[in-house]
Amino acid sequence: MVGTSPAQGSVLRTPGMLTAMAMAAAAFGGFALLLPVVPLVVSRAGGSDAVAGAVTATLMAATVLTQLVTARLLRRFGHRTVLAAGCVLLGLPSLALIWVATSAPAVLAVSAVRGVGFGLLTVASAALVAELVPAERLGRASGLQGIAIAATQMLGLPAGLALLDRFSVVPAILAGAAVPVLALAAIVRLPSLARPTAHSRHGAGLPWAAIAVPWAAVAAAALAYGAVASLLPIAVADAAAPAGLLLAAVSAAMLAGRYSAGVLSDRTGPGRVVWPALGVTAAGLLAFAVGVVVDAGAGQTSALILGAVAFGLGFGAVQNDSLVMIFTAAGPGRTGPASAAWNIGFDAGTGVGSLTLGVVAAVAGYPWLFVVAAVIVPVLPFAVLTVGGSRRAHR
């Protein structure tokens, strides 16, 4: 990997690190602008909760399918080309939503194209950081990039909703289309990196037994995040707490959770944070369930705000620790496949969560949506851990 040794200064002085953070901020900021906006527009046009959830699910499905081949694309074209293609595909097709925002099939088609761009970005950006910094600083570096992403999400999620509510869908879509394209200015300044070698082809050699638990952890937490990002604005439409404020609180707490987990990971080794973080994530979801019932009826916001902070802290910590666990287990030379594995877990979870939990909301109501998510978050990785332990004991 390219980067400084521990004696050569902070992670931020690693060549290319600040540029990588600026690129991620713009690219993921544009994604955040439209993440809650598009499902809400579909809902206001008469679409059901299940259809609104399907918007994010379609985007994430295309994202995951793209992630399956992104490591191969990185090997062939390099980081800068793949990142640039991702920014363009995520941003420019969003302009079509100005004319088709009330047509569910058309929105789903645009979401699929944007998902291709997002899939390229997610894998290439995480792999880029793992190539820039030495392994002993990967936790902090991943946390810093997480700060860049969470900070723009903290601004982008409520900004998109504010543009939609104060003006119309057009300014929100224009912003969501333009911001990812701005990342191209940072991409051209990234240092040249050696392309992944044939050693990493198709994810060969990834120790799937070792990465199964962190993969399940990020997938379960992301499943809940898909519901929170896509359906929370609809769930709290009658509550005193504005949806934009709650989503901003989630993103701010994610920022703190990711970096704190990164510092702990570098000091104590990966894997020490993920289980407590899953518990905090589940507690936040239960607070959302209480808040949707109590706060909406009484005009109070305490449970919803508490839920946003707890969920964001836990989810941010799960993201960072699981990512470092997977990179560490994969070892050098496999950053592309390792990044793809983590991102597939994250984005598949997000898409499945927005769709399946949207169905739960339609059938049983929003409180049960968050209760079900709170159960899944710790149970899924624990089940994977238990099955893995049983197989090892049998052998």
Coordinates of C-alpha atoms in Angstrom, one line a residue:
M1 CA 0.0 0.0 0.0
V2 CA 1.0 3.6 -0.6
G3 CA 1.2 5.8 2.5
T4 CA 3.3 7.2 5.3
S5 CA 4.6 5.2 8.2
P6 CA 3.4 5.9 11.7
A7 CA 6.4 8.1 12.4
Q8 CA 5.7 10.3 9.4
G9 CA 2.7 12.2 10.7
S10 CA -1.0 11.9 10.9
V11 CA -3.3 10.1 8.6
L12 CA -4.5 13.4 7.1
R13 CA -1.0 14.0 5.8
T14 CA -0.9 10.8 3.9
P15 CA -0.7 11.7 0.2
G16 CA -4.1 11.6 -1.4
M17 CA -6.1 11.2 1.8
L18 CA -7.6 14.7 1.9
T19 CA -8.4 14.4 -1.8
A20 CA -10.1 11.1 -1.2
M21 CA -12.2 12.6 1.6
A22 CA -13.2 15.5 -0.6
M23 CA -14.2 13.1 -3.4
A24 CA -16.2 11.0 -1.0
A25 CA -17.9 14.0 0.5
A26 CA -19.2 15.3 -2.9
A27 CA -20.2 11.9 -4.3
F28 CA -22.0 10.6 -1.2
G29 CA -23.5 14.0 -0.5
G30 CA -25.3 13.9 -3.9
F31 CA -26.5 10.4 -3.1
A32 CA -27.8 11.6 0.3
L33 CA -29.7 14.6 -1.2
L34 CA -32.1 12.4 -3.1
L35 CA -32.2 9.3 -0.9
P36 CA -35.3 10.4 1.2
V37 CA -36.6 12.7 -1.5
V38 CA -37.4 10.3 -4.3
P39 CA -39.5 7.8 -2.1
L40 CA -41.3 10.7 -0.6
V41 CA -42.2 12.1 -4.0
V42 CA -43.5 8.7 -5.0
S43 CA -45.6 8.5 -1.8
R44 CA -47.1 12.0 -2.4
A45 CA -48.0 11.0 -5.9
G46 CA -50.1 8.2 -4.5
G47 CA -47.7 5.3 -4.3
S48 CA -47.9 2.9 -1.4
D49 CA -45.3 2.5 1.3
A50 CA -44.2 -0.7 -0.5
V51 CA -43.7 1.2 -3.7
A52 CA -41.8 4.0 -1.9
G53 CA -39.5 1.4 -0.4
A54 CA -39.0 -0.3 -3.8
V55 CA -37.3 2.9 -5.0
T56 CA -34.4 2.5 -2.7
A57 CA -34.5 -1.3 -3.1
T58 CA -34.1 -0.9 -6.9
L59 CA -31.2 1.5 -6.5
M60 CA -29.5 -0.9 -4.0
A61 CA -30.2 -3.9 -6.2
A62 CA -28.4 -2.3 -9.1
T63 CA -25.7 -1.2 -6.7
V64 CA -25.0 -4.7 -5.5
L65 CA -25.0 -6.2 -9.0
T66 CA -22.4 -3.6 -10.0
Q67 CA -20.3 -4.2 -6.9
L68 CA -19.9 -7.8 -8.0
V69 CA -17.8 -6.8 -10.9
T70 CA -16.2 -3.6 -9.6
A71 CA -13.1 -5.3 -8.3
R72 CA -12.5 -6.6 -11.8
L73 CA -13.0 -3.1 -13.2
L74 CA -10.5 -1.6 -10.8
R75 CA -8.0 -4.1 -11.9
R76 CA -8.5 -3.2 -15.6
F77 CA -9.1 0.5 -15.5
G78 CA -7.7 1.8 -12.2
H79 CA -9.3 3.7 -9.3
R80 CA -9.6 7.1 -11.0
T81 CA -11.5 5.9 -14.0
V82 CA -13.9 3.8 -12.0
L83 CA -14.6 6.6 -9.5
A84 CA -15.2 9.1 -12.4
A85 CA -17.7 6.8 -14.1
G86 CA -19.5 6.3 -10.8
C87 CA -19.9 10.0 -10.2
V88 CA -21.3 10.6 -13.7
L89 CA -23.7 7.7 -13.5
L90 CA -24.9 8.6 -10.0
G91 CA -25.4 12.3 -10.8
L92 CA -26.5 13.1 -14.4
P93 CA -29.3 10.5 -14.8
S94 CA -31.0 12.1 -11.8
L95 CA -32.0 15.0 -14.1
A96 CA -34.6 12.7 -15.7
L97 CA -36.5 12.6 -12.5
I98 CA -37.6 16.2 -13.1
W99 CA -39.9 14.9 -15.8
V100 CA -40.8 11.4 -14.6
A101 CA -40.9 11.9 -10.8
T102 CA -44.6 10.9 -10.6
S103 CA -44.2 7.8 -12.7
A104 CA -43.2 4.8 -10.5
P105 CA -41.8 2.6 -13.3
A106 CA -39.7 5.5 -14.7
V107 CA -38.4 6.4 -11.3
L108 CA -37.4 2.8 -10.7
A109 CA -35.5 2.8 -14.0
V110 CA -33.6 5.9 -13.2
S111 CA -32.9 4.6 -9.8
A112 CA -31.4 1.5 -11.3
V113 CA -29.0 3.5 -13.5
R114 CA -28.0 5.6 -10.5
G115 CA -27.4 2.4 -8.6
V116 CA -24.8 1.4 -11.1
G117 CA -22.9 4.6 -10.4
F118 CA -23.2 4.2 -6.7
G119 CA -21.9 0.6 -6.9
L120 CA -18.8 1.8 -8.6
L121 CA -18.3 4.6 -6.1
T122 CA -18.8 2.5 -2.9
V123 CA -16.3 -0.2 -3.8
A124 CA -13.6 2.0 -5.4
S125 CA -13.7 4.7 -2.6
A126 CA -13.3 2.2 0.2
A127 CA -10.5 0.3 -1.6
L128 CA -8.8 3.6 -2.4
V129 CA -8.4 4.4 1.3
A130 CA -7.1 0.9 2.1
E131 CA -4.5 1.4 -0.7
L132 CA -3.4 4.9 0.5
V133 CA -2.7 4.2 4.2
P134 CA -0.7 1.5 6.1
A135 CA -2.6 -1.3 7.7
E136 CA -1.9 0.0 11.3
R137 CA -3.8 3.2 10.5
L138 CA -6.7 1.8 8.5
G139 CA -9.2 2.2 11.3
R140 CA -8.6 5.9 11.6
A141 CA -8.4 6.4 7.9
S142 CA -11.7 4.6 7.3
G143 CA -13.1 6.6 10.2
L144 CA -12.0 9.9 8.6
Q145 CA -13.5 9.0 5.3
G146 CA -16.6 8.0 7.2
I147 CA -16.6 11.5 8.7
A148 CA -16.5 13.1 5.3
I149 CA -19.4 10.9 4.1
A150 CA -21.5 11.3 7.3
A151 CA -20.9 15.1 7.3
T152 CA -22.3 15.5 3.8
Q153 CA -25.1 13.1 4.7
M154 CA -25.9 15.2 7.7
L155 CA -26.3 18.2 5.4
G156 CA -27.6 16.4 2.3
L157 CA -30.5 14.3 3.9
P158 CA -32.3 17.3 5.4
A159 CA -31.3 19.7 2.6
G160 CA -33.0 17.5 0.0
L161 CA -36.2 17.4 2.0
A162 CA -36.0 21.2 2.7
L163 CA -35.6 22.0 -1.0
L164 CA -38.6 19.7 -1.8
D165 CA -40.8 21.2 0.9
R166 CA -39.9 24.9 0.5
F167 CA -39.6 25.0 -3.3
S168 CA -40.4 21.9 -5.4
V169 CA -38.9 18.7 -6.6
V170 CA -36.9 20.4 -9.3
P171 CA -34.3 22.2 -7.1
A172 CA -33.8 19.0 -5.1
I173 CA -33.2 17.0 -8.2
L174 CA -30.9 19.6 -9.7
A175 CA -28.8 19.6 -6.5
G176 CA -28.7 15.8 -6.4
A177 CA -27.5 15.6 -10.0
A178 CA -24.9 18.3 -9.7
V179 CA -23.1 17.5 -6.4
P180 CA -21.7 14.1 -7.4
V181 CA -20.3 15.6 -10.7
L182 CA -18.3 18.1 -8.6
A183 CA -16.3 15.1 -7.2
L184 CA -14.6 14.9 -10.6
A185 CA -12.5 17.8 -9.6
A186 CA -11.1 15.8 -6.7
I187 CA -10.7 12.6 -8.7
V188 CA -8.2 14.1 -11.2
R189 CA -6.0 15.1 -8.2
L190 CA -5.8 11.6 -6.7
P191 CA -2.3 10.0 -6.8
S192 CA -1.7 7.2 -9.2
L193 CA -1.9 3.7 -7.6
A194 CA -0.7 0.4 -8.8
R195 CA -3.7 -1.6 -10.1
P196 CA -4.8 -4.7 -8.1
T197 CA -2.9 -7.7 -9.3
A198 CA -4.3 -11.0 -10.6
H199 CA -3.9 -12.2 -6.9
S200 CA -7.3 -10.5 -6.2
R201 CA -9.2 -11.7 -9.2
H202 CA -12.9 -12.5 -8.6
G203 CA -12.2 -12.3 -4.8
A204 CA -10.1 -15.4 -4.9
G205 CA -8.8 -16.4 -1.5
L206 CA -11.1 -14.3 0.5
P207 CA -11.5 -16.1 3.9
W208 CA -15.3 -16.2 3.9
A209 CA -15.5 -17.9 7.3
A210 CA -13.5 -15.1 8.8
I211 CA -15.6 -12.3 7.2
A212 CA -19.0 -13.9 7.7
V213 CA -19.7 -12.3 11.1
P214 CA -18.7 -8.7 10.2
W215 CA -20.5 -9.1 6.9
A216 CA -23.7 -10.1 8.6
A217 CA -23.2 -7.3 11.2
V218 CA -23.1 -4.6 8.6
A219 CA -25.8 -6.2 6.5
A220 CA -28.2 -6.3 9.5
A221 CA -27.5 -2.8 10.6
A222 CA -27.8 -1.5 7.0
L223 CA -31.2 -3.3 6.7
A224 CA -32.4 -1.1 9.5
Y225 CA -30.8 2.0 7.9
G226 CA -32.6 1.4 4.6
A227 CA -35.9 1.6 6.5
V228 CA -34.8 4.7 8.5
A229 CA -33.6 6.7 5.6
S230 CA -36.5 5.8 3.2
L231 CA -39.5 5.5 5.5
L232 CA -38.8 7.5 8.7
P233 CA -39.9 10.8 6.9
I234 CA -43.2 9.1 6.1
A235 CA -43.5 7.6 9.6
V236 CA -43.1 10.9 11.4
A237 CA -45.1 13.0 9.1
D238 CA -47.5 13.8 12.0
A239 CA -44.9 14.1 14.7
A240 CA -43.5 17.2 16.2
A241 CA -39.9 16.4 15.2
P242 CA -39.1 17.3 11.6
A243 CA -37.9 14.4 9.5
G244 CA -34.9 16.4 8.3
L245 CA -33.8 17.1 11.9
L246 CA -34.0 13.4 12.8
L247 CA -32.0 12.3 9.7
A248 CA -29.4 15.0 10.4
A249 CA -29.1 13.7 14.0
V250 CA -28.6 10.2 12.6
S251 CA -25.8 11.3 10.3
A252 CA -24.1 13.4 13.0
A253 CA -24.1 10.5 15.4
M254 CA -22.8 8.2 12.6
L255 CA -19.9 10.6 12.2
A256 CA -19.0 10.2 15.9
G257 CA -19.6 6.5 15.9
R258 CA -17.4 5.8 12.9
Y259 CA -14.4 7.7 14.0
S260 CA -14.6 6.6 17.6
A261 CA -14.7 3.0 16.4
G262 CA -11.8 3.6 14.1
V263 CA -9.6 4.9 17.0
L264 CA -10.5 1.9 19.2
S265 CA -9.8 -0.5 16.3
D266 CA -6.3 0.9 15.8
R267 CA -5.6 0.7 19.5
T268 CA -7.1 -2.6 20.5
G269 CA -7.5 -4.5 17.2
P270 CA -10.7 -4.9 15.1
G271 CA -13.7 -6.7 16.3
R272 CA -13.9 -5.3 19.9
V273 CA -16.6 -2.7 19.0
V274 CA -19.0 -4.4 16.7
W275 CA -21.1 -6.3 19.3
P276 CA -21.8 -3.4 21.7
A277 CA -22.5 -1.2 18.7
L278 CA -25.1 -3.6 17.4
G279 CA -26.8 -3.4 20.8
V280 CA -26.8 0.4 20.7
T281 CA -28.2 0.3 17.1
A282 CA -31.1 -1.9 18.2
A283 CA -31.8 0.3 21.2
G284 CA -32.1 3.3 18.9
L285 CA -34.6 1.5 16.7
L286 CA -36.7 0.6 19.8
A287 CA -36.7 4.3 20.7
F288 CA -38.0 5.1 17.2
A289 CA -40.8 2.6 17.7
V290 CA -41.8 4.3 21.0
G291 CA -41.4 7.8 19.5
V292 CA -43.7 7.1 16.5
V293 CA -46.5 6.1 19.0
V294 CA -45.9 8.5 21.8
D295 CA -44.3 11.6 20.3
A296 CA -46.7 11.8 17.4
G297 CA -49.7 11.8 19.8
A298 CA -48.3 14.0 22.5
G299 CA -46.3 16.5 20.5
Q300 CA -43.0 15.4 22.2
T301 CA -39.7 14.6 20.4
S302 CA -37.6 13.1 23.1
A303 CA -37.8 9.4 22.1
L304 CA -37.4 10.2 18.4
I305 CA -34.3 12.3 19.0
L306 CA -32.9 9.7 21.4
G307 CA -33.5 7.1 18.8
A308 CA -31.7 9.1 16.1
V309 CA -28.6 9.6 18.2
A310 CA -28.4 6.0 19.5
F311 CA -29.1 4.5 16.1
G312 CA -26.5 6.8 14.4
L313 CA -23.8 6.1 17.0
G314 CA -24.3 2.3 16.8
F315 CA -24.6 2.1 13.1
G316 CA -21.5 4.3 12.5
A317 CA -19.5 2.1 14.8
V318 CA -20.7 -1.1 13.2
Q319 CA -19.8 0.2 9.8
N320 CA -16.2 1.1 10.7
D321 CA -15.3 -1.9 12.8
S322 CA -16.8 -4.4 10.4
L323 CA -15.0 -2.8 7.5
V324 CA -11.6 -3.0 9.2
M325 CA -12.4 -6.6 10.3
I326 CA -13.0 -7.6 6.6
F327 CA -9.9 -5.7 5.3
T328 CA -7.7 -7.3 8.0
A329 CA -9.0 -10.8 7.3
A330 CA -8.6 -10.4 3.6
G331 CA -5.0 -9.2 3.9
P332 CA -2.9 -7.1 1.4
G333 CA -3.5 -7.5 -2.3
R334 CA -7.3 -8.1 -1.9
T335 CA -8.6 -4.6 -1.1
G336 CA -10.9 -4.6 -4.1
P337 CA -12.7 -7.9 -3.3
A338 CA -12.7 -7.0 0.4
S339 CA -14.3 -3.7 -0.3
A340 CA -16.8 -5.3 -2.6
A341 CA -17.8 -7.8 0.0
W342 CA -18.4 -5.2 2.7
N343 CA -20.2 -2.9 0.4
I344 CA -22.4 -5.7 -0.9
G345 CA -23.4 -6.4 2.6
F346 CA -24.1 -2.8 3.3
D347 CA -26.1 -2.0 0.2
A348 CA -27.9 -5.3 -0.1
G349 CA -29.0 -4.8 3.5
T350 CA -30.1 -1.2 2.7
G351 CA -32.2 -2.3 -0.3
V352 CA -33.7 -5.3 1.4
G353 CA -34.5 -3.3 4.5
S354 CA -36.3 -0.5 2.6
L355 CA -38.4 -3.0 0.7
T356 CA -39.2 -5.7 3.3
L357 CA -39.7 -3.3 6.2
G358 CA -41.8 -1.1 3.9
V359 CA -44.1 -4.1 3.6
V360 CA -44.0 -4.6 7.4
A361 CA -45.1 -0.9 7.7
A362 CA -47.9 -1.4 5.2
V363 CA -49.2 -4.5 7.0
A364 CA -48.6 -3.8 10.7
G365 CA -47.7 -0.1 11.0
Y366 CA -44.6 1.9 11.6
P367 CA -43.9 1.0 15.2
W368 CA -43.7 -2.7 14.3
L369 CA -41.3 -1.8 11.4
F370 CA -38.8 -0.5 14.0
V371 CA -39.4 -3.4 16.4
V372 CA -38.8 -6.0 13.7
A373 CA -35.6 -4.1 12.7
A374 CA -34.4 -3.9 16.3
V375 CA -34.7 -7.7 16.6
I376 CA -32.9 -8.4 13.3
V377 CA -29.9 -6.2 14.0
P378 CA -28.3 -8.4 16.7
V379 CA -29.9 -11.7 15.9
L380 CA -28.6 -12.1 12.3
P381 CA -24.9 -11.7 13.1
F382 CA -25.3 -13.8 16.2
A383 CA -26.9 -16.6 14.2
V384 CA -24.0 -16.5 11.7
L385 CA -21.6 -16.6 14.6
T386 CA -23.4 -19.6 16.2
V387 CA -23.6 -21.5 12.9
G388 CA -19.9 -20.9 12.2
G389 CA -19.0 -22.0 15.7
S390 CA -21.0 -25.2 15.4
R391 CA -19.4 -26.0 12.1
R392 CA -15.9 -25.5 13.5
A393 CA -16.8 -27.7 16.6
H394 CA -18.1 -30.4 14.3
R395 CA -14.9 -30.4 12.2

